[in-house]
């Protein structure tokens, strides 16, 4: 009986450590199928309504209308090959633009200049989409992919 208790005593901490390690590796973008949460916030300086339409190859998130300061979010898992891309089109009075709001090579890659995000928070401004930093530092702003 004592031997059985000793095995359980060792097995439980090892199991717990394996679970913690797996969670850390997944959130760091080192394992496939990592869960992502994208948040898009309307921060247009003109305080205009922002029309957002996000999709990837297999899923369309629909057309969403965001008032000033409003947000829209969605969740998904990165695919096994780490090629997941979600592209969004944005429209506000007199303007339309597109941007890859999530790209695995940029947002789930520890070697990218902006690093891995498990919660990818995007503030949408007229001149650029900006990914907010969790540490409160300067956001990472990007050029629009398409801005006619």
JSON list of C-alpha atoms in Angstrom, two decimals:
[
{"chain": "A", "resi": 1, "resn": "UNK", "atom": "CA", "xyz": [0.00, 0.00, 0.00]},
{"chain": "A", "resi": 2, "resn": "UNK", "atom": "CA", "xyz": [2.82, 2.40, 0.84]},
{"chain": "A", "resi": 3, "resn": "UNK", "atom": "CA", "xyz": [4.37, 1.77, -2.57]},
{"chain": "A", "resi": 4, "resn": "UNK", "atom": "CA", "xyz": [1.13, 2.80, -4.28]},
{"chain": "A", "resi": 5, "resn": "UNK", "atom": "CA", "xyz": [1.05, 6.06, -2.33]},
{"chain": "A", "resi": 6, "resn": "UNK", "atom": "CA", "xyz": [4.64, 6.82, -3.29]},
{"chain": "A", "resi": 7, "resn": "UNK", "atom": "CA", "xyz": [3.83, 6.35, -6.98]},
{"chain": "A", "resi": 8, "resn": "UNK", "atom": "CA", "xyz": [0.82, 8.68, -6.69]},
{"chain": "A", "resi": 9, "resn": "UNK", "atom": "CA", "xyz": [2.92, 11.19, -4.77]},
{"chain": "A", "resi": 10, "resn": "UNK", "atom": "CA", "xyz": [5.45, 11.31, -7.63]},
{"chain": "A", "resi": 11, "resn": "UNK", "atom": "CA", "xyz": [2.95, 10.99, -10.47]},
{"chain": "A", "resi": 12, "resn": "UNK", "atom": "CA", "xyz": [0.74, 13.94, -9.44]},
{"chain": "A", "resi": 13, "resn": "UNK", "atom": "CA", "xyz": [3.48, 16.65, -9.36]},
{"chain": "A", "resi": 14, "resn": "UNK", "atom": "CA", "xyz": [4.96, 15.38, -12.63]},
{"chain": "A", "resi": 15, "resn": "UNK", "atom": "CA", "xyz": [1.54, 15.48, -14.30]},
{"chain": "A", "resi": 16, "resn": "UNK", "atom": "CA", "xyz": [0.97, 19.00, -13.00]},
{"chain": "A", "resi": 17, "resn": "UNK", "atom": "CA", "xyz": [4.35, 20.19, -14.31]},
{"chain": "A", "resi": 18, "resn": "UNK", "atom": "CA", "xyz": [3.68, 18.65, -17.72]},
{"chain": "A", "resi": 19, "resn": "UNK", "atom": "CA", "xyz": [0.35, 20.46, -17.98]},
{"chain": "A", "resi": 20, "resn": "UNK", "atom": "CA", "xyz": [1.95, 23.79, -17.01]},
{"chain": "A", "resi": 21, "resn": "UNK", "atom": "CA", "xyz": [4.80, 23.27, -19.50]},
{"chain": "A", "resi": 22, "resn": "UNK", "atom": "CA", "xyz": [2.38, 22.46, -22.31]},
{"chain": "A", "resi": 23, "resn": "UNK", "atom": "CA", "xyz": [0.29, 25.56, -21.57]},
{"chain": "A", "resi": 24, "resn": "UNK", "atom": "CA", "xyz": [3.44, 27.73, -21.58]},
{"chain": "A", "resi": 25, "resn": "UNK", "atom": "CA", "xyz": [4.70, 26.30, -24.86]},
{"chain": "A", "resi": 26, "resn": "UNK", "atom": "CA", "xyz": [1.30, 26.72, -26.50]},
{"chain": "A", "resi": 27, "resn": "UNK", "atom": "CA", "xyz": [0.90, 30.36, -25.44]},
{"chain": "A", "resi": 28, "resn": "UNK", "atom": "CA", "xyz": [4.49, 31.04, -26.58]},
{"chain": "A", "resi": 29, "resn": "UNK", "atom": "CA", "xyz": [3.61, 29.87, -30.08]},
{"chain": "A", "resi": 30, "resn": "UNK", "atom": "CA", "xyz": [5.88, 26.84, -29.90]},
{"chain": "A", "resi": 31, "resn": "UNK", "atom": "CA", "xyz": [3.19, 24.19, -30.30]},
{"chain": "A", "resi": 32, "resn": "UNK", "atom": "CA", "xyz": [0.65, 23.78, -33.10]},
{"chain": "A", "resi": 33, "resn": "UNK", "atom": "CA", "xyz": [-3.03, 24.50, -32.53]},
{"chain": "A", "resi": 34, "resn": "UNK", "atom": "CA", "xyz": [-2.36, 27.36, -30.11]},
{"chain": "A", "resi": 35, "resn": "UNK", "atom": "CA", "xyz": [-5.53, 29.22, -29.20]},
{"chain": "A", "resi": 36, "resn": "UNK", "atom": "CA", "xyz": [-5.78, 32.85, -30.30]},
{"chain": "A", "resi": 37, "resn": "UNK", "atom": "CA", "xyz": [-8.15, 35.65, -29.38]},
{"chain": "A", "resi": 38, "resn": "UNK", "atom": "CA", "xyz": [-8.29, 38.62, -31.77]},
{"chain": "A", "resi": 39, "resn": "UNK", "atom": "CA", "xyz": [-9.84, 41.87, -30.57]},
{"chain": "A", "resi": 40, "resn": "UNK", "atom": "CA", "xyz": [-10.47, 44.78, -32.97]},
{"chain": "A", "resi": 41, "resn": "UNK", "atom": "CA", "xyz": [-11.22, 48.22, -31.49]},
{"chain": "A", "resi": 42, "resn": "UNK", "atom": "CA", "xyz": [-12.56, 51.20, -33.45]},
{"chain": "A", "resi": 43, "resn": "UNK", "atom": "CA", "xyz": [-10.24, 54.09, -32.57]},
{"chain": "A", "resi": 44, "resn": "UNK", "atom": "CA", "xyz": [-10.86, 56.22, -35.63]},
{"chain": "A", "resi": 45, "resn": "UNK", "atom": "CA", "xyz": [-9.95, 59.78, -34.70]},
{"chain": "A", "resi": 46, "resn": "UNK", "atom": "CA", "xyz": [-12.91, 61.07, -36.71]},
{"chain": "A", "resi": 47, "resn": "UNK", "atom": "CA", "xyz": [-15.19, 59.00, -34.42]},
{"chain": "A", "resi": 48, "resn": "UNK", "atom": "CA", "xyz": [-16.81, 57.48, -37.51]},
{"chain": "A", "resi": 49, "resn": "UNK", "atom": "CA", "xyz": [-18.49, 54.08, -37.62]},
{"chain": "A", "resi": 50, "resn": "UNK", "atom": "CA", "xyz": [-16.11, 51.35, -38.75]},
{"chain": "A", "resi": 51, "resn": "UNK", "atom": "CA", "xyz": [-17.39, 48.48, -40.89]},
{"chain": "A", "resi": 52, "resn": "UNK", "atom": "CA", "xyz": [-15.31, 45.31, -40.41]},
{"chain": "A", "resi": 53, "resn": "UNK", "atom": "CA", "xyz": [-15.41, 42.07, -42.39]},
{"chain": "A", "resi": 54, "resn": "UNK", "atom": "CA", "xyz": [-12.92, 39.34, -41.35]},
{"chain": "A", "resi": 55, "resn": "UNK", "atom": "CA", "xyz": [-12.41, 35.92, -42.90]},
{"chain": "A", "resi": 56, "resn": "UNK", "atom": "CA", "xyz": [-9.89, 33.20, -43.62]},
{"chain": "A", "resi": 57, "resn": "UNK", "atom": "CA", "xyz": [-9.95, 30.42, -46.23]},
{"chain": "A", "resi": 58, "resn": "UNK", "atom": "CA", "xyz": [-12.58, 28.41, -44.39]},
{"chain": "A", "resi": 59, "resn": "UNK", "atom": "CA", "xyz": [-14.45, 30.79, -42.14]},
{"chain": "A", "resi": 60, "resn": "UNK", "atom": "CA", "xyz": [-16.25, 34.11, -42.61]},
{"chain": "A", "resi": 61, "resn": "UNK", "atom": "CA", "xyz": [-16.82, 36.14, -39.44]},
{"chain": "A", "resi": 62, "resn": "UNK", "atom": "CA", "xyz": [-19.49, 38.28, -41.13]},
{"chain": "A", "resi": 63, "resn": "UNK", "atom": "CA", "xyz": [-19.83, 42.04, -41.46]},
{"chain": "A", "resi": 64, "resn": "UNK", "atom": "CA", "xyz": [-19.71, 43.97, -38.18]},
{"chain": "A", "resi": 65, "resn": "UNK", "atom": "CA", "xyz": [-20.47, 47.64, -37.58]},
{"chain": "A", "resi": 66, "resn": "UNK", "atom": "CA", "xyz": [-18.42, 49.24, -34.79]},
{"chain": "A", "resi": 67, "resn": "UNK", "atom": "CA", "xyz": [-19.23, 52.61, -33.30]},
{"chain": "A", "resi": 68, "resn": "UNK", "atom": "CA", "xyz": [-16.46, 54.77, -31.82]},
{"chain": "A", "resi": 69, "resn": "UNK", "atom": "CA", "xyz": [-14.66, 52.81, -29.09]},
{"chain": "A", "resi": 70, "resn": "UNK", "atom": "CA", "xyz": [-16.62, 49.61, -29.80]},
{"chain": "A", "resi": 71, "resn": "UNK", "atom": "CA", "xyz": [-14.87, 46.28, -30.25]},
{"chain": "A", "resi": 72, "resn": "UNK", "atom": "CA", "xyz": [-15.35, 42.97, -32.01]},
{"chain": "A", "resi": 73, "resn": "UNK", "atom": "CA", "xyz": [-13.54, 39.76, -31.14]},
{"chain": "A", "resi": 74, "resn": "UNK", "atom": "CA", "xyz": [-13.17, 36.19, -32.28]},
{"chain": "A", "resi": 75, "resn": "UNK", "atom": "CA", "xyz": [-11.26, 33.06, -31.26]},
{"chain": "A", "resi": 76, "resn": "UNK", "atom": "CA", "xyz": [-9.63, 30.30, -33.23]},
{"chain": "A", "resi": 77, "resn": "UNK", "atom": "CA", "xyz": [-6.70, 27.87, -33.21]},
{"chain": "A", "resi": 78, "resn": "UNK", "atom": "CA", "xyz": [-3.62, 28.13, -35.40]},
{"chain": "A", "resi": 79, "resn": "UNK", "atom": "CA", "xyz": [-3.45, 25.28, -37.92]},
{"chain": "A", "resi": 80, "resn": "UNK", "atom": "CA", "xyz": [-0.86, 22.51, -37.79]},
{"chain": "A", "resi": 81, "resn": "UNK", "atom": "CA", "xyz": [1.32, 24.02, -40.53]},
{"chain": "A", "resi": 82, "resn": "UNK", "atom": "CA", "xyz": [1.19, 27.44, -38.81]},
{"chain": "A", "resi": 83, "resn": "UNK", "atom": "CA", "xyz": [-0.10, 29.12, -41.97]},
{"chain": "A", "resi": 84, "resn": "UNK", "atom": "CA", "xyz": [-3.30, 30.58, -40.47]},
{"chain": "A", "resi": 85, "resn": "UNK", "atom": "CA", "xyz": [-4.23, 34.00, -41.86]},
{"chain": "A", "resi": 86, "resn": "UNK", "atom": "CA", "xyz": [-7.31, 36.12, -41.12]},
{"chain": "A", "resi": 87, "resn": "UNK", "atom": "CA", "xyz": [-7.80, 39.06, -43.47]},
{"chain": "A", "resi": 88, "resn": "UNK", "atom": "CA", "xyz": [-10.15, 41.92, -42.64]},
{"chain": "A", "resi": 89, "resn": "UNK", "atom": "CA", "xyz": [-11.56, 44.66, -44.78]},
{"chain": "A", "resi": 90, "resn": "UNK", "atom": "CA", "xyz": [-12.31, 47.96, -43.08]},
{"chain": "A", "resi": 91, "resn": "UNK", "atom": "CA", "xyz": [-14.55, 50.76, -44.32]},
{"chain": "A", "resi": 92, "resn": "UNK", "atom": "CA", "xyz": [-15.34, 54.18, -42.93]},
{"chain": "A", "resi": 93, "resn": "UNK", "atom": "CA", "xyz": [-16.70, 57.28, -44.70]},
{"chain": "A", "resi": 94, "resn": "UNK", "atom": "CA", "xyz": [-14.61, 57.90, -47.82]},
{"chain": "A", "resi": 95, "resn": "UNK", "atom": "CA", "xyz": [-12.14, 55.05, -47.18]},
{"chain": "A", "resi": 96, "resn": "UNK", "atom": "CA", "xyz": [-11.68, 51.30, -47.52]},
{"chain": "A", "resi": 97, "resn": "UNK", "atom": "CA", "xyz": [-8.64, 49.27, -46.49]},
{"chain": "A", "resi": 98, "resn": "UNK", "atom": "CA", "xyz": [-7.58, 45.67, -45.96]},
{"chain": "A", "resi": 99, "resn": "UNK", "atom": "CA", "xyz": [-5.17, 44.14, -43.50]},
{"chain": "A", "resi": 100, "resn": "UNK", "atom": "CA", "xyz": [-4.13, 40.66, -42.37]},
{"chain": "A", "resi": 101, "resn": "UNK", "atom": "CA", "xyz": [-5.31, 41.01, -38.76]},
{"chain": "A", "resi": 102, "resn": "UNK", "atom": "CA", "xyz": [-3.70, 37.68, -37.89]},
{"chain": "A", "resi": 103, "resn": "UNK", "atom": "CA", "xyz": [-0.80, 36.00, -39.65]},
{"chain": "A", "resi": 104, "resn": "UNK", "atom": "CA", "xyz": [0.84, 33.03, -37.95]},
{"chain": "A", "resi": 105, "resn": "UNK", "atom": "CA", "xyz": [4.27, 33.99, -39.32]},
{"chain": "A", "resi": 106, "resn": "UNK", "atom": "CA", "xyz": [3.96, 37.38, -37.60]},
{"chain": "A", "resi": 107, "resn": "UNK", "atom": "CA", "xyz": [1.66, 36.81, -34.61]},
{"chain": "A", "resi": 108, "resn": "UNK", "atom": "CA", "xyz": [2.50, 33.24, -33.57]},
{"chain": "A", "resi": 109, "resn": "UNK", "atom": "CA", "xyz": [6.25, 33.29, -34.18]},
{"chain": "A", "resi": 110, "resn": "UNK", "atom": "CA", "xyz": [8.65, 33.94, -31.28]},
{"chain": "A", "resi": 111, "resn": "UNK", "atom": "CA", "xyz": [11.24, 35.17, -33.82]},
{"chain": "A", "resi": 112, "resn": "UNK", "atom": "CA", "xyz": [9.03, 37.85, -35.40]},
{"chain": "A", "resi": 113, "resn": "UNK", "atom": "CA", "xyz": [9.77, 41.49, -34.59]},
{"chain": "A", "resi": 114, "resn": "UNK", "atom": "CA", "xyz": [6.43, 41.85, -32.76]},
{"chain": "A", "resi": 115, "resn": "UNK", "atom": "CA", "xyz": [6.48, 38.47, -31.00]},
{"chain": "A", "resi": 116, "resn": "UNK", "atom": "CA", "xyz": [3.71, 36.05, -30.12]},
{"chain": "A", "resi": 117, "resn": "UNK", "atom": "CA", "xyz": [0.28, 37.17, -29.02]},
{"chain": "A", "resi": 118, "resn": "UNK", "atom": "CA", "xyz": [-2.29, 34.85, -27.51]},
{"chain": "A", "resi": 119, "resn": "UNK", "atom": "CA", "xyz": [-4.64, 37.82, -27.19]},
{"chain": "A", "resi": 120, "resn": "UNK", "atom": "CA", "xyz": [-4.02, 40.01, -30.23]},
{"chain": "A", "resi": 121, "resn": "UNK", "atom": "CA", "xyz": [-5.55, 43.42, -29.56]},
{"chain": "A", "resi": 122, "resn": "UNK", "atom": "CA", "xyz": [-5.77, 45.71, -32.57]},
{"chain": "A", "resi": 123, "resn": "UNK", "atom": "CA", "xyz": [-6.61, 49.41, -32.46]},
{"chain": "A", "resi": 124, "resn": "UNK", "atom": "CA", "xyz": [-7.80, 50.65, -35.84]},
{"chain": "A", "resi": 125, "resn": "UNK", "atom": "CA", "xyz": [-6.82, 54.22, -36.71]},
{"chain": "A", "resi": 126, "resn": "UNK", "atom": "CA", "xyz": [-7.18, 56.00, -40.06]},
{"chain": "A", "resi": 127, "resn": "UNK", "atom": "CA", "xyz": [-3.46, 55.93, -40.92]},
{"chain": "A", "resi": 128, "resn": "UNK", "atom": "CA", "xyz": [-2.73, 52.41, -39.66]},
{"chain": "A", "resi": 129, "resn": "UNK", "atom": "CA", "xyz": [-3.82, 49.31, -37.76]},
{"chain": "A", "resi": 130, "resn": "UNK", "atom": "CA", "xyz": [-1.82, 48.98, -34.53]},
{"chain": "A", "resi": 131, "resn": "UNK", "atom": "CA", "xyz": [-1.31, 45.90, -32.39]},
{"chain": "A", "resi": 132, "resn": "UNK", "atom": "CA", "xyz": [-1.35, 46.94, -28.75]},
{"chain": "A", "resi": 133, "resn": "UNK", "atom": "CA", "xyz": [1.33, 45.65, -26.41]},
{"chain": "A", "resi": 134, "resn": "UNK", "atom": "CA", "xyz": [0.41, 43.88, -23.19]},
{"chain": "A", "resi": 135, "resn": "UNK", "atom": "CA", "xyz": [3.20, 45.68, -21.32]},
{"chain": "A", "resi": 136, "resn": "UNK", "atom": "CA", "xyz": [1.66, 49.09, -22.10]},
{"chain": "A", "resi": 137, "resn": "UNK", "atom": "CA", "xyz": [4.53, 50.11, -24.40]},
{"chain": "A", "resi": 138, "resn": "UNK", "atom": "CA", "xyz": [4.21, 51.78, -27.79]},
{"chain": "A", "resi": 139, "resn": "UNK", "atom": "CA", "xyz": [1.89, 49.77, -30.03]},
{"chain": "A", "resi": 140, "resn": "UNK", "atom": "CA", "xyz": [3.23, 48.10, -33.18]},
{"chain": "A", "resi": 141, "resn": "UNK", "atom": "CA", "xyz": [1.66, 49.88, -36.14]},
{"chain": "A", "resi": 142, "resn": "UNK", "atom": "CA", "xyz": [1.64, 48.49, -39.67]},
{"chain": "A", "resi": 143, "resn": "UNK", "atom": "CA", "xyz": [0.85, 49.78, -43.13]},
{"chain": "A", "resi": 144, "resn": "UNK", "atom": "CA", "xyz": [-2.48, 48.85, -44.61]},
{"chain": "A", "resi": 145, "resn": "UNK", "atom": "CA", "xyz": [-2.19, 45.90, -47.02]},
{"chain": "A", "resi": 146, "resn": "UNK", "atom": "CA", "xyz": [-4.62, 47.54, -49.42]},
{"chain": "A", "resi": 147, "resn": "UNK", "atom": "CA", "xyz": [-5.56, 51.20, -49.23]},
{"chain": "A", "resi": 148, "resn": "UNK", "atom": "CA", "xyz": [-6.95, 52.45, -52.55]}
]
